[in-house]
């Protein structure tokens, strides 16, 4: 990602392989929830103004894709799965610590001593990136159904039938609904997108 002020800052994307940047380690920065991208931009601007580009590497705001159904339309959106946290690859010294710590909307670093935060391992960062990749390949549904919940079928051969949720399988994005057909309760396997809450 190229910043407005000209510094090159690399963002980690889902599926990226993390080759360690020599001399740098990953640190977890605690930010105001919902302000993670703004914190990333603010840190980048401060890095540019201070001329410290050589002391910072990549940034990671862990997100996953979720499928929302609004007005009958499927919509894929991005959701942060560690709200309030930004991972920053950097050289930790007094200057960089102060630069990040005193950035607008940053509350501090996670872990370690007060002015010497503990880095997290490359393996932990790779696990987060891998988790992001899983979310990109197979987005999770934002709508959650519960056993015993009353729903209406809105698509397929059982359209406009009502039923009760018997089983929910989030891995397969499927649900088993007991639908009353000709006076008998019949279990039917459906996709999340085929039903709606009543």
PDB file of C-alpha atoms in Angstrom:
ATOM      1  CA  UNK A   1       0.000   0.000   0.000  1.00  0.00           C
ATOM      2  CA  UNK A   2       1.389   3.394  -0.888  1.00  0.00           C
ATOM      3  CA  UNK A   3       0.558   6.171   1.530  1.00  0.00           C
ATOM      4  CA  UNK A   4      -0.443   9.686   0.492  1.00  0.00           C
ATOM      5  CA  UNK A   5       2.871  11.044   1.756  1.00  0.00           C
ATOM      6  CA  UNK A   6       4.934   8.674  -0.356  1.00  0.00           C
ATOM      7  CA  UNK A   7       6.188   6.075   2.121  1.00  0.00           C
ATOM      8  CA  UNK A   8       5.851   2.472   1.147  1.00  0.00           C
ATOM      9  CA  UNK A   9       4.144   0.484   3.850  1.00  0.00           C
ATOM     10  CA  UNK A  10       3.261  -3.116   3.233  1.00  0.00           C
ATOM     11  CA  UNK A  11      -0.021  -4.580   4.376  1.00  0.00           C
ATOM     12  CA  UNK A  12      -0.326  -8.280   5.015  1.00  0.00           C
ATOM     13  CA  UNK A  13      -3.158  -9.903   3.074  1.00  0.00           C
ATOM     14  CA  UNK A  14      -4.883 -13.243   3.449  1.00  0.00           C
ATOM     15  CA  UNK A  15      -2.754 -16.045   2.057  1.00  0.00           C
ATOM     16  CA  UNK A  16       0.534 -14.149   2.329  1.00  0.00           C
ATOM     17  CA  UNK A  17       3.554 -16.094   3.483  1.00  0.00           C
ATOM     18  CA  UNK A  18       5.410 -14.247   6.190  1.00  0.00           C
ATOM     19  CA  UNK A  19       9.103 -14.131   5.540  1.00  0.00           C
ATOM     20  CA  UNK A  20      10.616 -12.341   8.540  1.00  0.00           C
ATOM     21  CA  UNK A  21      11.953  -8.864   7.877  1.00  0.00           C
ATOM     22  CA  UNK A  22      15.551  -8.802   9.185  1.00  0.00           C
ATOM     23  CA  UNK A  23      15.900  -6.953  12.499  1.00  0.00           C
ATOM     24  CA  UNK A  24      12.152  -6.509  12.984  1.00  0.00           C
ATOM     25  CA  UNK A  25       9.579  -8.240  15.145  1.00  0.00           C
ATOM     26  CA  UNK A  26       5.790  -8.184  15.357  1.00  0.00           C
ATOM     27  CA  UNK A  27       4.043  -6.259  18.137  1.00  0.00           C
ATOM     28  CA  UNK A  28       0.369  -5.991  19.030  1.00  0.00           C
ATOM     29  CA  UNK A  29      -0.965  -2.441  19.303  1.00  0.00           C
ATOM     30  CA  UNK A  30      -4.205  -1.852  21.198  1.00  0.00           C
ATOM     31  CA  UNK A  31      -6.464   0.670  19.461  1.00  0.00           C
ATOM     32  CA  UNK A  32      -9.965   2.024  19.927  1.00  0.00           C
ATOM     33  CA  UNK A  33     -12.354  -0.644  18.670  1.00  0.00           C
ATOM     34  CA  UNK A  34     -13.565   0.109  15.159  1.00  0.00           C
ATOM     35  CA  UNK A  35     -10.629   2.458  14.555  1.00  0.00           C
ATOM     36  CA  UNK A  36      -8.041  -0.135  13.485  1.00  0.00           C
ATOM     37  CA  UNK A  37      -7.666   1.105   9.886  1.00  0.00           C
ATOM     38  CA  UNK A  38      -7.541   4.730  11.086  1.00  0.00           C
ATOM     39  CA  UNK A  39      -4.803   3.799  13.580  1.00  0.00           C
ATOM     40  CA  UNK A  40      -2.837   2.127  10.793  1.00  0.00           C
ATOM     41  CA  UNK A  41      -3.142   5.293   8.651  1.00  0.00           C
ATOM     42  CA  UNK A  42      -2.213   7.528  11.602  1.00  0.00           C
ATOM     43  CA  UNK A  43       0.898   5.471  12.392  1.00  0.00           C
ATOM     44  CA  UNK A  44       1.956   5.537   8.719  1.00  0.00           C
ATOM     45  CA  UNK A  45       1.555   9.333   8.597  1.00  0.00           C
ATOM     46  CA  UNK A  46       3.664   9.716  11.743  1.00  0.00           C
ATOM     47  CA  UNK A  47       6.327   7.353  10.337  1.00  0.00           C
ATOM     48  CA  UNK A  48       6.507   9.497   7.194  1.00  0.00           C
ATOM     49  CA  UNK A  49       6.757  12.776   9.112  1.00  0.00           C
ATOM     50  CA  UNK A  50       9.466  11.374  11.379  1.00  0.00           C
ATOM     51  CA  UNK A  51      11.373   9.749   8.491  1.00  0.00           C
ATOM     52  CA  UNK A  52      11.407   6.369  10.268  1.00  0.00           C
ATOM     53  CA  UNK A  53      10.373   4.182   7.326  1.00  0.00           C
ATOM     54  CA  UNK A  54      13.424   1.942   7.778  1.00  0.00           C
ATOM     55  CA  UNK A  55      12.288   0.992  11.305  1.00  0.00           C
ATOM     56  CA  UNK A  56       8.830  -0.230  10.292  1.00  0.00           C
ATOM     57  CA  UNK A  57       7.762  -3.165   8.146  1.00  0.00           C
ATOM     58  CA  UNK A  58       4.304  -4.549   7.606  1.00  0.00           C
ATOM     59  CA  UNK A  59       0.918  -3.870   9.202  1.00  0.00           C
ATOM     60  CA  UNK A  60      -1.887  -6.340   9.788  1.00  0.00           C
ATOM     61  CA  UNK A  61      -5.497  -5.640  10.753  1.00  0.00           C
ATOM     62  CA  UNK A  62      -6.911  -9.192  11.072  1.00  0.00           C
ATOM     63  CA  UNK A  63     -10.197  -9.505   9.176  1.00  0.00           C
ATOM     64  CA  UNK A  64     -12.416 -12.217   7.767  1.00  0.00           C
ATOM     65  CA  UNK A  65     -15.209 -12.196   5.221  1.00  0.00           C
ATOM     66  CA  UNK A  66     -18.766 -12.772   6.398  1.00  0.00           C
ATOM     67  CA  UNK A  67     -21.901 -13.174   4.304  1.00  0.00           C
ATOM     68  CA  UNK A  68     -24.832 -10.963   5.241  1.00  0.00           C
ATOM     69  CA  UNK A  69     -28.270 -11.340   3.763  1.00  0.00           C
ATOM     70  CA  UNK A  70     -30.067  -8.016   3.469  1.00  0.00           C
ATOM     71  CA  UNK A  71     -33.355  -7.642   1.619  1.00  0.00           C
ATOM     72  CA  UNK A  72     -32.904 -11.118   0.172  1.00  0.00           C
ATOM     73  CA  UNK A  73     -29.502 -10.249  -1.335  1.00  0.00           C
ATOM     74  CA  UNK A  74     -26.240 -11.941  -0.344  1.00  0.00           C
ATOM     75  CA  UNK A  75     -23.547  -9.425   0.475  1.00  0.00           C
ATOM     76  CA  UNK A  76     -19.996 -10.242   1.532  1.00  0.00           C
ATOM     77  CA  UNK A  77     -18.525  -7.841   4.062  1.00  0.00           C
ATOM     78  CA  UNK A  78     -15.295  -7.648   6.004  1.00  0.00           C
ATOM     79  CA  UNK A  79     -15.335  -8.159   9.768  1.00  0.00           C
ATOM     80  CA  UNK A  80     -12.450  -7.709  12.184  1.00  0.00           C
ATOM     81  CA  UNK A  81     -11.883 -10.863  14.200  1.00  0.00           C
ATOM     82  CA  UNK A  82      -9.583  -9.152  16.715  1.00  0.00           C
ATOM     83  CA  UNK A  83     -11.445  -5.849  17.204  1.00  0.00           C
ATOM     84  CA  UNK A  84      -9.233  -3.188  18.723  1.00  0.00           C
ATOM     85  CA  UNK A  85      -5.907  -4.708  17.669  1.00  0.00           C
ATOM     86  CA  UNK A  86      -3.370  -3.861  14.965  1.00  0.00           C
ATOM     87  CA  UNK A  87      -0.222  -5.925  14.403  1.00  0.00           C
ATOM     88  CA  UNK A  88       2.862  -3.890  13.528  1.00  0.00           C
ATOM     89  CA  UNK A  89       6.223  -5.220  12.358  1.00  0.00           C
ATOM     90  CA  UNK A  90       8.919  -2.891  13.640  1.00  0.00           C
ATOM     91  CA  UNK A  91      12.268  -2.310  15.293  1.00  0.00           C
ATOM     92  CA  UNK A  92      11.489  -1.650  18.956  1.00  0.00           C
ATOM     93  CA  UNK A  93      13.450   1.232  20.449  1.00  0.00           C
ATOM     94  CA  UNK A  94      12.545   4.372  22.435  1.00  0.00           C
ATOM     95  CA  UNK A  95      11.794   6.406  19.292  1.00  0.00           C
ATOM     96  CA  UNK A  96       9.517   3.847  17.650  1.00  0.00           C
ATOM     97  CA  UNK A  97       7.811   3.039  20.964  1.00  0.00           C
ATOM     98  CA  UNK A  98       6.974   6.729  21.495  1.00  0.00           C
ATOM     99  CA  UNK A  99       5.864   7.184  17.887  1.00  0.00           C
ATOM    100  CA  UNK A 100       3.338   4.337  18.085  1.00  0.00           C
ATOM    101  CA  UNK A 101       2.287   4.864  21.716  1.00  0.00           C
ATOM    102  CA  UNK A 102       1.471   8.545  21.166  1.00  0.00           C
ATOM    103  CA  UNK A 103      -0.473   8.005  17.943  1.00  0.00           C
ATOM    104  CA  UNK A 104      -4.072   9.206  17.971  1.00  0.00           C
ATOM    105  CA  UNK A 105      -6.554   6.422  18.914  1.00  0.00           C
ATOM    106  CA  UNK A 106      -3.808   4.100  20.243  1.00  0.00           C
ATOM    107  CA  UNK A 107      -4.133   3.011  23.876  1.00  0.00           C
ATOM    108  CA  UNK A 108      -0.798   1.179  24.032  1.00  0.00           C
ATOM    109  CA  UNK A 109       0.995  -2.068  23.322  1.00  0.00           C
ATOM    110  CA  UNK A 110      -0.130  -5.501  24.483  1.00  0.00           C
ATOM    111  CA  UNK A 111       2.175  -7.609  26.653  1.00  0.00           C
ATOM    112  CA  UNK A 112       5.593  -7.078  28.200  1.00  0.00           C
ATOM    113  CA  UNK A 113       6.758  -4.296  30.498  1.00  0.00           C
ATOM    114  CA  UNK A 114       5.263  -0.813  30.477  1.00  0.00           C
ATOM    115  CA  UNK A 115       7.744   0.702  28.016  1.00  0.00           C
ATOM    116  CA  UNK A 116       9.126  -2.573  26.593  1.00  0.00           C
ATOM    117  CA  UNK A 117       6.328  -4.578  24.999  1.00  0.00           C
ATOM    118  CA  UNK A 118       6.872  -8.244  24.232  1.00  0.00           C
ATOM    119  CA  UNK A 119       6.896  -9.254  20.551  1.00  0.00           C
ATOM    120  CA  UNK A 120       4.696 -12.045  19.267  1.00  0.00           C
ATOM    121  CA  UNK A 121       6.148 -14.913  17.278  1.00  0.00           C
ATOM    122  CA  UNK A 122       6.184 -15.188  13.481  1.00  0.00           C
ATOM    123  CA  UNK A 123       4.273 -18.472  13.951  1.00  0.00           C
ATOM    124  CA  UNK A 124       1.422 -16.683  15.755  1.00  0.00           C
ATOM    125  CA  UNK A 125       1.245 -14.032  13.040  1.00  0.00           C
ATOM    126  CA  UNK A 126       1.234 -16.756  10.362  1.00  0.00           C
ATOM    127  CA  UNK A 127      -1.662 -18.493  12.165  1.00  0.00           C
ATOM    128  CA  UNK A 128      -3.637 -15.243  12.026  1.00  0.00           C
ATOM    129  CA  UNK A 129      -2.880 -14.806   8.303  1.00  0.00           C
ATOM    130  CA  UNK A 130      -3.909 -18.436   7.674  1.00  0.00           C
ATOM    131  CA  UNK A 131      -7.158 -17.838   9.579  1.00  0.00           C
ATOM    132  CA  UNK A 132      -7.795 -14.809   7.348  1.00  0.00           C
ATOM    133  CA  UNK A 133      -7.235 -17.023   4.283  1.00  0.00           C
ATOM    134  CA  UNK A 134      -9.817 -19.558   5.487  1.00  0.00           C
ATOM    135  CA  UNK A 135     -12.333 -16.725   5.881  1.00  0.00           C
ATOM    136  CA  UNK A 136     -11.598 -15.486   2.348  1.00  0.00           C
ATOM    137  CA  UNK A 137     -11.987 -18.930   0.778  1.00  0.00           C
ATOM    138  CA  UNK A 138     -15.215 -19.745   2.590  1.00  0.00           C
ATOM    139  CA  UNK A 139     -16.935 -16.691   4.074  1.00  0.00           C
ATOM    140  CA  UNK A 140     -18.892 -17.293   7.267  1.00  0.00           C
ATOM    141  CA  UNK A 141     -22.519 -16.284   7.578  1.00  0.00           C
ATOM    142  CA  UNK A 142     -23.240 -13.332   9.794  1.00  0.00           C
ATOM    143  CA  UNK A 143     -26.812 -14.509  10.433  1.00  0.00           C
ATOM    144  CA  UNK A 144     -26.929 -16.999  13.247  1.00  0.00           C
ATOM    145  CA  UNK A 145     -29.702 -19.505  13.722  1.00  0.00           C
ATOM    146  CA  UNK A 146     -30.500 -21.364  16.935  1.00  0.00           C
ATOM    147  CA  UNK A 147     -32.045 -24.756  17.560  1.00  0.00           C
ATOM    148  CA  UNK A 148     -35.756 -24.363  18.280  1.00  0.00           C
ATOM    149  CA  UNK A 149     -36.015 -21.064  16.401  1.00  0.00           C
ATOM    150  CA  UNK A 150     -39.012 -20.537  14.103  1.00  0.00           C
ATOM    151  CA  UNK A 151     -38.040 -19.711  10.477  1.00  0.00           C
ATOM    152  CA  UNK A 152     -39.640 -19.253   7.049  1.00  0.00           C
ATOM    153  CA  UNK A 153     -38.295 -20.952   3.915  1.00  0.00           C
ATOM    154  CA  UNK A 154     -37.824 -18.303   1.219  1.00  0.00           C
ATOM    155  CA  UNK A 155     -36.173 -20.282  -1.580  1.00  0.00           C
ATOM    156  CA  UNK A 156     -36.411 -23.744  -3.105  1.00  0.00           C
ATOM    157  CA  UNK A 157     -39.219 -26.311  -3.279  1.00  0.00           C
ATOM    158  CA  UNK A 158     -40.440 -25.485   0.254  1.00  0.00           C
ATOM    159  CA  UNK A 159     -40.774 -21.717  -0.317  1.00  0.00           C
ATOM    160  CA  UNK A 160     -43.237 -20.049   2.093  1.00  0.00           C
ATOM    161  CA  UNK A 161     -43.311 -23.035   4.451  1.00  0.00           C
ATOM    162  CA  UNK A 162     -42.568 -22.311   8.096  1.00  0.00           C
ATOM    163  CA  UNK A 163     -40.597 -24.603  10.343  1.00  0.00           C
ATOM    164  CA  UNK A 164     -38.475 -25.057  13.421  1.00  0.00           C
ATOM    165  CA  UNK A 165     -34.679 -25.253  13.328  1.00  0.00           C
ATOM    166  CA  UNK A 166     -33.542 -28.702  14.483  1.00  0.00           C
ATOM    167  CA  UNK A 167     -29.815 -28.528  13.753  1.00  0.00           C
ATOM    168  CA  UNK A 168     -27.325 -25.877  12.589  1.00  0.00           C
ATOM    169  CA  UNK A 169     -24.061 -26.691  10.777  1.00  0.00           C
ATOM    170  CA  UNK A 170     -21.953 -23.514  10.486  1.00  0.00           C
ATOM    171  CA  UNK A 171     -19.087 -25.347   8.764  1.00  0.00           C
ATOM    172  CA  UNK A 172     -21.323 -26.280   5.830  1.00  0.00           C
ATOM    173  CA  UNK A 173     -23.611 -23.206   6.091  1.00  0.00           C
ATOM    174  CA  UNK A 174     -26.584 -25.552   6.293  1.00  0.00           C
ATOM    175  CA  UNK A 175     -29.514 -26.004   8.622  1.00  0.00           C
ATOM    176  CA  UNK A 176     -32.029 -28.800   9.206  1.00  0.00           C
ATOM    177  CA  UNK A 177     -35.548 -27.444   9.555  1.00  0.00           C
ATOM    178  CA  UNK A 178     -38.633 -29.404  10.594  1.00  0.00           C
ATOM    179  CA  UNK A 179     -41.325 -28.328   8.111  1.00  0.00           C
ATOM    180  CA  UNK A 180     -44.964 -29.407   8.450  1.00  0.00           C
ATOM    181  CA  UNK A 181     -46.100 -30.964   5.163  1.00  0.00           C
ATOM    182  CA  UNK A 182     -49.592 -32.503   4.912  1.00  0.00           C
ATOM    183  CA  UNK A 183     -49.885 -32.394   8.694  1.00  0.00           C
ATOM    184  CA  UNK A 184     -46.599 -34.216   9.333  1.00  0.00           C
ATOM    185  CA  UNK A 185     -43.297 -32.772  10.563  1.00  0.00           C
ATOM    186  CA  UNK A 186     -40.641 -33.464   7.931  1.00  0.00           C
ATOM    187  CA  UNK A 187     -36.928 -32.624   8.384  1.00  0.00           C
ATOM    188  CA  UNK A 188     -35.496 -30.693   5.429  1.00  0.00           C
ATOM    189  CA  UNK A 189     -31.818 -29.774   4.800  1.00  0.00           C
ATOM    190  CA  UNK A 190     -31.446 -26.183   3.606  1.00  0.00           C
ATOM    191  CA  UNK A 191     -28.731 -23.586   3.091  1.00  0.00           C
ATOM    192  CA  UNK A 192     -28.690 -20.501   5.326  1.00  0.00           C
ATOM    193  CA  UNK A 193     -29.577 -18.363   2.313  1.00  0.00           C
ATOM    194  CA  UNK A 194     -32.819 -20.327   1.815  1.00  0.00           C
ATOM    195  CA  UNK A 195     -34.371 -19.379   5.163  1.00  0.00           C
ATOM    196  CA  UNK A 196     -35.078 -16.269   7.178  1.00  0.00           C
ATOM    197  CA  UNK A 197     -36.061 -15.560  10.748  1.00  0.00           C
ATOM    198  CA  UNK A 198     -39.751 -14.849  11.263  1.00  0.00           C
TER     199      UNK A 198
END
